[in-house]
Amino acid sequence: MIKKLNARNIDAKECFYGHKACGGCGESLALRLALKVLGEEAYLSLPAGCMAAVSFIYPNMAFKNNAVITPFASTAAVATGIAAGLEALGKEAPLSVGFAGDGGTADIGIQSLSGAIDRGEKFIYICTDNEAYMNTGIQKSGLTPFGAATTTTPAGKAIHGCVTEKKNMFEIAAAHGISYAATASIGYPEDFLNKVQKAKECDGPAYIHIYTPCPTGWGHGSEITVDLAKEVVDTGLWFLAEYENGEFRLNKKPENFKPVADHLKRQARFRHLSEIEITQIEEMRDRKWEKMLKNWG
Amino acid sequence: MKDFKMSPRPLWKSLSDVPMGSSCSSFHICDTNAAWRVFRPVMDYSLCIGCHQCYLLCPDGAIHKEDAKVFRIDYDFCKGCGICANQCKPGAISMVKEDQV
Ligand SMILES: Cc1ncc(C[n+]2csc(CCOP(=O)(O)OP(=O)(O)O)c2C)c(N)n1
Ligand code: SF4
Ligand code: SF4
Ligand code: SF4
Ligand SMILES: [Mg+2]
């Protein structure tokens, strides 16, 4: 039985320090917490994106770990290549981890991720989802939610932000028959720590999709990053689930959802939404939950 | 503070202090982030109940755990985001304008 991780028993040592992410950046918190579990011996691969941009600012290096910037489309290819290299070198308990943003995962890196999961190699892939291409200035990605204003889906007269819904990236990873997949949120940090621990223990590929608010891109106060990440689960707009041994499992089934409107209006990217559009968002949420409860129970 | 307080290193004075090539050693931190701060989190230790939330949730890892009850802020790297103060239930952390500290 693996020991349950919590704020008190995690490693006090920091492996991600002095980075240049904006104050209150959700992605940087996800990386920092993941590294508390993965440890300084893990080898990290990061494609272009905020986390690479804020860590490797020559001559600074904010990781204690060995870490490399990969070509954008190749996070999982590089991570599995490093895993093979570590094995060839006879490293004991080699651990190779890819960290990529939503754009780097659901759009640009999806092919190499699919290939790596398909090969069944042991590696961990963590998608830090801030729902747009932030490092290049807030462009829509395949994981931008309906209604969100980005620079490529602005809130104008004709169109009110993003017209598509989020790709089901967790289900896409699971559909490969992956060894372990999970969703998480930095609003539920201890749940995330334990999912990273499971991914670390697992023999094959593991995928974790974590929700990470971005104060700069979403237009919210830097102090409420964690609040929003908790609220999004409590409103049912995001969910905590796992896929293991071929089965889906919901970790949290809210009895009643918190009101969506209050949560959305705290973020500038949703402030233009009309009541009708907010109702539409609620309907999308209810459809998703109906399916999840029916199929994953 | 103990060894967990990071100090920027090395302070480069000449070109030979700067790493050459496309790689450098881990934790090669040459400058601080303190100047980013508008508000400074200040702890009132008499109100702290040791819940660990500030330490857990600081995106910069700038709150160090000295032991299970003593948490210290590394003001060289705290950016003043306010997450710690917002998450501290007993209200032991207040955000004070830098010019009023
Ligand atoms: C092949 C390639 N295309 C485009 C870019 C430009 N680019 C750099 S970072 C970035 C955005 C990344 O977005 P995401 O993966 O969501 O990460 P985030 O910045 O939001 O953390 C883009 C488009 C690039 N570096 N390489
Ligand atoms: S733009 Fe967003 S994701 Fe990028 S460093 Fe700033 S807060 Fe983090
Ligand atoms: S969040 Fe507040 S009460 Fe909890 S450890 Fe930090 S300062 Fe103390
Ligand atoms: S204000 Fe932000 S950066 Fe500073 S110690 Fe608190 S959480 Fe960390
Ligand atoms: Mg992104």
Coordinates of C-alpha atoms and ligand atoms in Angstrom, one line a residue:
Chain A
M1 CA 0.0 0.0 0.0
I2 CA 1.4 3.4 -1.0
K3 CA 1.4 6.1 1.6
K4 CA -1.2 8.8 0.9
L5 CA 0.4 12.1 0.2
N6 CA -0.7 15.4 1.8
A7 CA 0.7 18.8 2.5
R8 CA 2.4 17.6 5.7
N9 CA 4.3 14.6 4.4
I10 CA 5.4 15.7 0.9
D11 CA 9.1 16.4 0.4
A12 CA 10.0 19.9 1.8
K13 CA 12.7 20.3 -0.8
E14 CA 11.9 22.5 -3.8
C15 CA 12.8 21.4 -7.4
F16 CA 11.3 24.3 -9.2
Y17 CA 12.5 27.7 -8.0
G18 CA 13.2 31.2 -9.1
H19 CA 11.1 30.8 -12.3
K20 CA 9.7 33.8 -14.1
A21 CA 6.1 32.8 -14.4
C22 CA 3.5 35.6 -13.6
G23 CA 2.6 35.9 -10.0
G24 CA -0.2 33.4 -9.2
C25 CA 0.5 31.2 -12.2
G26 CA -1.5 28.0 -12.0
E27 CA 0.8 26.0 -14.3
S28 CA 3.9 26.7 -12.2
L29 CA 2.1 25.5 -9.1
A30 CA 1.2 22.2 -10.9
L31 CA 4.9 21.7 -11.9
R32 CA 6.1 22.5 -8.4
L33 CA 3.7 20.1 -6.8
A34 CA 4.3 17.3 -9.3
L35 CA 8.1 17.6 -8.7
K36 CA 7.6 17.2 -5.0
V37 CA 6.3 13.7 -5.8
L38 CA 8.5 12.8 -8.8
G39 CA 11.7 14.0 -7.1
E40 CA 14.9 15.5 -8.5
E41 CA 15.9 12.3 -10.3
A42 CA 13.1 12.6 -12.8
Y43 CA 14.1 13.7 -16.3
L44 CA 11.9 16.4 -17.7
S45 CA 10.9 17.2 -21.3
L46 CA 9.0 20.5 -22.0
P47 CA 8.0 21.9 -25.4
A48 CA 7.6 25.6 -26.1
G49 CA 5.0 27.1 -23.8
C50 CA 5.0 29.3 -20.7
M51 CA 6.7 26.7 -18.5
A52 CA 9.7 26.3 -20.8
A53 CA 9.8 30.1 -21.3
V54 CA 9.8 30.9 -17.6
S55 CA 12.3 28.2 -16.5
F56 CA 15.1 28.3 -19.1
I57 CA 16.0 32.0 -19.3
Y58 CA 19.6 32.0 -20.1
P59 CA 21.7 32.0 -17.9
N60 CA 19.0 31.0 -15.4
M61 CA 17.8 27.4 -14.9
A62 CA 14.9 27.1 -12.5
F63 CA 14.8 23.3 -12.4
K64 CA 16.8 21.2 -10.0
N65 CA 16.1 18.3 -12.4
N66 CA 17.7 17.5 -15.7
A67 CA 15.3 19.2 -18.1
V68 CA 15.2 19.8 -21.8
I69 CA 13.2 21.9 -24.2
T70 CA 11.7 19.7 -27.0
P71 CA 10.5 20.7 -30.5
F72 CA 6.9 21.7 -30.0
A73 CA 5.3 18.6 -31.5
S74 CA 7.6 16.1 -29.8
T75 CA 7.2 16.2 -26.1
A76 CA 6.1 12.5 -25.8
A77 CA 8.6 11.4 -28.4
V78 CA 11.5 13.1 -26.6
A79 CA 10.3 11.8 -23.2
T80 CA 10.1 8.2 -24.4
G81 CA 13.4 8.6 -26.1
I82 CA 15.0 9.7 -22.8
A83 CA 13.3 6.8 -21.0
A84 CA 14.9 4.4 -23.5
G85 CA 18.3 6.1 -23.1
L86 CA 18.0 5.9 -19.3
E87 CA 17.3 2.2 -19.6
A88 CA 20.2 1.6 -21.9
L89 CA 22.5 3.3 -19.4
G90 CA 21.2 0.9 -16.8
K91 CA 19.7 3.6 -14.5
E92 CA 17.9 2.3 -11.6
A93 CA 14.2 3.3 -11.5
P94 CA 14.5 5.6 -14.5
L95 CA 11.7 8.2 -14.6
S96 CA 11.0 10.4 -17.7
V97 CA 8.3 13.0 -17.6
G98 CA 6.8 15.3 -20.2
F99 CA 5.0 18.5 -19.2
A100 CA 3.1 20.3 -21.9
G101 CA 0.4 22.9 -22.1
D102 CA -3.1 22.4 -23.6
G103 CA -2.0 23.6 -27.0
G104 CA 1.1 21.5 -26.9
T105 CA -1.0 18.5 -25.9
A106 CA -4.4 18.6 -27.5
D107 CA -3.3 20.1 -30.8
I108 CA 0.4 20.3 -31.7
G109 CA 1.8 17.3 -29.7
I110 CA -1.2 14.9 -30.0
Q111 CA 0.4 12.7 -32.7
S112 CA 3.6 12.0 -30.7
L113 CA 1.6 11.5 -27.5
S114 CA -0.6 9.0 -29.2
G115 CA 2.4 7.1 -30.6
A116 CA 4.1 7.0 -27.3
I117 CA 1.1 5.7 -25.4
D118 CA 0.6 3.2 -28.2
R119 CA 4.1 1.8 -27.7
G120 CA 3.3 1.1 -24.1
E121 CA 6.5 2.5 -22.8
K122 CA 6.8 3.7 -19.2
F123 CA 6.7 7.4 -19.0
I124 CA 4.5 10.1 -17.5
Y125 CA 2.8 12.9 -19.5
I126 CA 1.3 15.8 -17.6
C127 CA -0.8 18.3 -19.5
T128 CA -1.1 21.6 -17.7
D129 CA -4.3 23.0 -19.1
N130 CA -4.8 26.8 -19.0
E131 CA -7.2 26.6 -21.9
A132 CA -5.3 28.7 -24.5
Y133 CA -1.9 29.2 -26.1
M134 CA -0.7 31.6 -23.4
N135 CA 2.9 32.0 -24.1
T136 CA 2.2 33.5 -27.5
G137 CA -0.5 35.8 -26.2
I138 CA -3.8 33.9 -25.5
Q139 CA -4.8 32.2 -28.8
K140 CA -7.6 29.6 -28.8
S141 CA -6.5 25.9 -28.5
G142 CA -8.5 22.7 -28.8
L143 CA -9.0 22.9 -25.0
T144 CA -10.4 26.4 -24.9
P145 CA -14.0 26.2 -23.5
F146 CA -17.1 27.5 -25.1
G147 CA -17.6 31.2 -24.6
A148 CA -14.1 32.1 -23.6
A149 CA -12.6 35.2 -25.2
T150 CA -9.1 34.8 -26.6
T151 CA -7.3 36.9 -29.1
T152 CA -8.4 34.6 -31.9
T153 CA -11.9 34.1 -30.6
P154 CA -12.6 37.7 -29.4
A155 CA -15.9 38.7 -27.8
G156 CA -17.4 40.8 -30.5
K157 CA -20.9 41.6 -31.9
A158 CA -21.2 38.6 -34.1
I159 CA -19.3 36.0 -32.1
H160 CA -19.2 35.8 -28.3
G161 CA -15.8 34.1 -27.7
C162 CA -14.9 30.5 -28.5
V163 CA -17.7 28.7 -30.4
T164 CA -16.4 25.2 -29.8
E165 CA -16.3 23.0 -26.7
K166 CA -13.2 21.5 -25.1
K167 CA -11.7 18.4 -26.6
N168 CA -12.1 15.3 -24.4
M169 CA -8.4 14.9 -24.0
F170 CA -8.6 12.6 -20.9
E171 CA -11.0 10.3 -22.8
I172 CA -8.7 10.4 -25.8
A173 CA -5.7 9.3 -23.8
A174 CA -7.8 6.6 -22.1
A175 CA -9.1 5.3 -25.4
H176 CA -5.6 4.1 -26.2
G177 CA -6.0 1.6 -23.4
I178 CA -3.4 3.5 -21.4
S179 CA -2.1 2.0 -18.1
Y180 CA -3.2 5.1 -16.1
A181 CA -5.0 8.3 -16.9
A182 CA -6.4 11.0 -14.6
T183 CA -7.9 14.4 -14.5
A184 CA -6.9 16.8 -11.7
S185 CA -7.1 20.5 -10.6
I186 CA -4.7 22.6 -8.6
G187 CA -7.9 23.5 -6.6
Y188 CA -7.6 19.9 -5.2
P189 CA -3.9 19.7 -4.7
E190 CA -3.7 16.6 -2.5
D191 CA -5.8 14.6 -5.1
F192 CA -3.3 15.7 -7.7
L193 CA -0.3 14.7 -5.6
N194 CA -1.7 11.2 -5.1
K195 CA -2.4 10.8 -8.8
V196 CA 1.2 11.8 -9.7
Q197 CA 2.3 9.1 -7.2
K198 CA 0.1 6.5 -8.9
A199 CA 1.5 7.5 -12.3
K200 CA 5.0 7.1 -10.9
E201 CA 4.3 3.6 -9.6
C202 CA 2.6 2.5 -12.8
D203 CA 4.4 0.2 -15.2
G204 CA 3.3 1.7 -18.5
P205 CA 2.4 5.1 -19.9
A206 CA 0.5 7.5 -17.6
Y207 CA -1.4 10.7 -18.6
I208 CA -2.5 13.4 -16.1
H209 CA -4.6 16.3 -17.2
I210 CA -4.5 19.2 -14.7
Y211 CA -6.6 22.3 -14.7
T212 CA -4.4 25.3 -14.1
P213 CA -5.9 28.9 -14.2
C214 CA -3.8 31.6 -15.7
P215 CA -4.4 35.1 -14.2
T216 CA -2.8 36.9 -17.2
G217 CA -4.8 35.1 -19.9
W218 CA -8.1 34.7 -18.1
G219 CA -8.2 38.2 -16.5
H220 CA -8.5 37.4 -12.8
G221 CA -6.7 38.4 -9.7
S222 CA -3.5 36.5 -9.0
E223 CA -4.7 35.6 -5.5
I224 CA -7.8 33.6 -6.7
T225 CA -6.0 31.1 -9.0
V226 CA -6.5 28.2 -6.5
D227 CA -10.0 29.3 -5.6
L228 CA -11.1 29.2 -9.3
A229 CA -9.5 25.8 -9.8
K230 CA -11.6 24.5 -6.8
E231 CA -14.7 26.2 -8.0
V232 CA -14.5 24.8 -11.5
V233 CA -14.8 21.3 -10.0
D234 CA -17.6 22.4 -7.6
T235 CA -19.6 23.9 -10.4
G236 CA -19.2 20.7 -12.5
L237 CA -17.4 22.5 -15.3
W238 CA -14.4 20.3 -14.7
F239 CA -14.3 16.8 -13.1
L240 CA -11.9 14.6 -11.2
A241 CA -11.7 11.1 -12.6
E242 CA -9.3 8.2 -13.3
Y243 CA -8.9 5.5 -15.8
E244 CA -7.2 2.4 -14.5
N245 CA -7.3 -1.3 -15.5
G246 CA -9.6 -0.4 -18.4
E247 CA -12.2 1.2 -16.2
F248 CA -13.3 4.9 -15.7
R249 CA -14.0 6.1 -12.2
L250 CA -15.3 9.5 -11.0
N251 CA -13.4 10.6 -7.9
K252 CA -16.0 13.2 -6.9
K253 CA -19.7 13.3 -7.6
P254 CA -21.1 16.6 -6.5
E255 CA -24.7 16.4 -5.2
N256 CA -25.5 19.9 -6.3
F257 CA -23.4 22.1 -8.5
K258 CA -22.3 25.6 -7.4
P259 CA -23.8 28.4 -9.6
V260 CA -21.9 28.7 -12.8
A261 CA -22.5 32.4 -13.4
D262 CA -20.7 33.6 -10.3
H263 CA -17.7 31.5 -11.2
L264 CA -17.5 32.6 -14.8
K265 CA -18.0 36.3 -14.0
R266 CA -14.8 36.3 -11.9
Q267 CA -12.8 35.9 -15.1
A268 CA -12.6 38.7 -17.7
R269 CA -12.6 36.1 -20.5
F270 CA -16.3 35.2 -19.7
R271 CA -17.6 38.6 -18.6
H272 CA -19.3 39.3 -21.9
L273 CA -21.5 36.2 -21.8
S274 CA -25.3 36.7 -21.8
E275 CA -27.7 34.8 -19.6
I276 CA -28.7 32.6 -22.5
E277 CA -25.0 31.7 -23.1
I278 CA -24.5 30.9 -19.5
T279 CA -27.6 28.6 -19.6
Q280 CA -26.1 27.0 -22.7
I281 CA -22.9 26.3 -20.7
E282 CA -25.0 24.7 -17.9
E283 CA -26.8 22.5 -20.4
M284 CA -23.4 21.4 -21.9
R285 CA -22.2 20.6 -18.4
D286 CA -25.4 18.6 -17.6
R287 CA -25.1 16.6 -20.8
K288 CA -21.5 15.7 -20.0
W289 CA -22.4 14.7 -16.4
E290 CA -25.3 12.6 -17.6
K291 CA -22.9 10.7 -19.8
M292 CA -20.2 10.4 -17.2
L293 CA -22.6 9.2 -14.5
K294 CA -24.2 6.7 -16.8
N295 CA -21.0 5.3 -18.2
W296 CA -18.4 5.7 -15.4
G297 CA -20.7 5.6 -12.4
Chain B
M1 CA 17.6 30.4 7.4
K2 CA 18.8 27.0 6.5
D3 CA 20.1 25.7 3.2
F4 CA 16.6 25.8 1.6
K5 CA 16.8 29.5 1.2
M6 CA 18.0 30.0 -2.3
S7 CA 20.3 32.8 -3.0
P8 CA 21.0 33.9 -6.5
R9 CA 24.2 32.4 -7.7
P10 CA 26.6 33.0 -9.1
L11 CA 26.5 36.7 -9.3
W12 CA 28.2 37.1 -12.6
K13 CA 30.8 39.7 -12.9
S14 CA 32.5 38.7 -16.1
L15 CA 31.7 36.7 -19.1
S16 CA 33.6 33.7 -17.7
D17 CA 30.9 33.4 -14.9
V18 CA 28.2 32.9 -17.5
P19 CA 27.6 29.3 -18.7
M20 CA 28.7 28.7 -22.3
G21 CA 26.9 26.5 -24.8
S22 CA 23.3 25.5 -24.8
S23 CA 23.1 24.0 -21.3
C24 CA 23.8 25.0 -17.7
S25 CA 23.8 23.3 -14.3
S26 CA 20.6 22.8 -12.4
F27 CA 19.2 25.6 -10.1
H28 CA 21.4 28.1 -11.9
I29 CA 19.6 31.1 -10.5
C30 CA 21.3 34.5 -11.2
D31 CA 18.7 37.0 -10.1
T32 CA 15.8 37.4 -7.7
N33 CA 12.1 38.1 -8.3
A34 CA 11.6 40.4 -5.4
A35 CA 11.2 43.5 -7.5
W36 CA 7.9 42.0 -9.0
R37 CA 6.1 42.6 -5.7
V38 CA 3.6 45.3 -5.1
F39 CA 2.1 43.8 -2.0
R40 CA 4.2 41.8 0.5
P41 CA 2.7 38.9 2.5
V42 CA 3.4 39.4 6.2
M43 CA 2.9 36.6 8.7
D44 CA 1.5 36.9 12.1
Y45 CA 2.9 33.9 13.8
S46 CA 0.5 34.2 16.8
L47 CA -2.4 33.4 14.5
C48 CA -0.8 30.6 12.5
I49 CA -2.2 27.2 13.2
G50 CA 0.3 25.3 11.1
C51 CA -2.2 24.1 8.5
H52 CA 0.5 24.0 5.7
Q53 CA -1.8 25.5 3.1
C54 CA 0.3 28.6 2.3
Y55 CA 3.4 26.4 1.9
L56 CA 1.4 23.9 -0.3
L57 CA -0.1 26.4 -2.6
C58 CA 2.6 29.0 -3.3
P59 CA 3.3 28.7 -7.0
D60 CA 6.9 29.9 -6.4
G61 CA 7.7 27.6 -3.5
A62 CA 8.7 30.8 -1.6
I63 CA 7.2 29.6 1.7
H64 CA 9.6 27.3 3.4
K65 CA 8.8 24.9 6.1
E66 CA 11.4 25.1 8.9
D67 CA 9.4 22.6 10.9
A68 CA 5.8 21.5 11.2
K69 CA 4.9 24.8 12.8
V70 CA 7.3 27.4 11.4
F71 CA 6.8 28.7 7.9
R72 CA 9.1 31.4 6.5
I73 CA 8.7 33.5 3.3
D74 CA 11.7 33.9 1.1
Y75 CA 11.2 37.5 0.1
D76 CA 13.9 37.2 -2.6
F77 CA 11.5 35.0 -4.6
C78 CA 8.0 35.8 -3.4
K79 CA 6.1 37.7 -6.2
G80 CA 3.4 39.0 -3.9
C81 CA 0.6 37.1 -5.8
G82 CA -1.5 36.9 -2.6
I83 CA -2.5 33.2 -2.9
C84 CA -1.0 32.4 0.5
A85 CA -3.0 35.2 2.3
N86 CA -6.2 34.2 0.4
Q87 CA -5.9 30.6 1.4
C88 CA -4.9 31.1 5.0
K89 CA -8.1 30.5 6.9
P90 CA -7.1 32.0 10.3
G91 CA -6.0 35.2 8.5
A92 CA -2.4 34.9 9.7
I93 CA -1.1 36.4 6.5
S94 CA -1.8 40.0 5.4
M95 CA -0.8 41.7 2.2
V96 CA 0.9 45.0 2.9
K97 CA 1.8 47.5 0.2
E98 CA 5.6 47.4 -0.2
D99 CA 6.1 51.1 0.5
Q100 CA 4.2 50.7 3.8
V101 CA 6.1 47.8 5.2
Ligands
LIG1 C1 6.4 24.5 -34.0 C2 6.1 25.7 -33.3 N1 5.0 26.4 -33.5 C3 4.7 27.5 -32.8 C4 5.5 27.9 -31.8 C5 5.1 29.2 -31.0 N2 4.6 28.9 -29.7 C6 5.5 28.9 -28.6 S1 4.8 28.7 -27.1 C7 3.2 28.6 -27.9 C8 2.0 28.5 -27.0 C9 1.9 27.3 -26.2 O1 0.7 27.1 -25.7 P1 0.4 25.9 -24.7 O2 0.9 24.6 -25.2 O3 -1.1 25.9 -24.3 O4 1.2 26.3 -23.4 P2 1.1 27.6 -22.5 O5 2.0 28.7 -23.0 O6 -0.3 28.0 -22.4 O7 1.6 27.2 -21.1 C10 3.4 28.7 -29.3 C11 2.2 28.7 -30.2 C12 6.7 27.2 -31.6 N3 7.5 27.5 -30.6 N4 7.0 26.1 -32.3
SF4_2 S1 0.7 33.8 -19.0 FE1 -0.5 32.4 -17.6 S2 0.4 30.4 -17.9 FE2 1.9 31.9 -18.7 S3 3.3 32.3 -16.9 FE3 1.7 33.9 -16.9 S4 0.1 33.0 -15.6 FE4 1.4 31.3 -16.1
SF4_3 S1 -1.9 29.1 5.8 FE1 -1.9 30.5 7.6 S2 -2.4 29.1 9.3 FE2 -1.8 27.8 7.6 S3 0.4 27.4 7.9 FE3 0.2 29.2 6.5 S4 0.3 31.0 7.8 FE4 -0.1 29.2 9.2
SF4_4 S1 2.4 36.1 -2.1 FE1 2.4 34.4 -3.6 S2 4.6 34.2 -4.1 FE2 4.5 35.3 -2.2 S3 4.7 33.7 -0.6 FE3 2.5 34.2 -1.0 S4 1.8 32.6 -2.5 FE4 4.1 32.7 -2.5
MG5 MG -2.0 26.8 -22.6

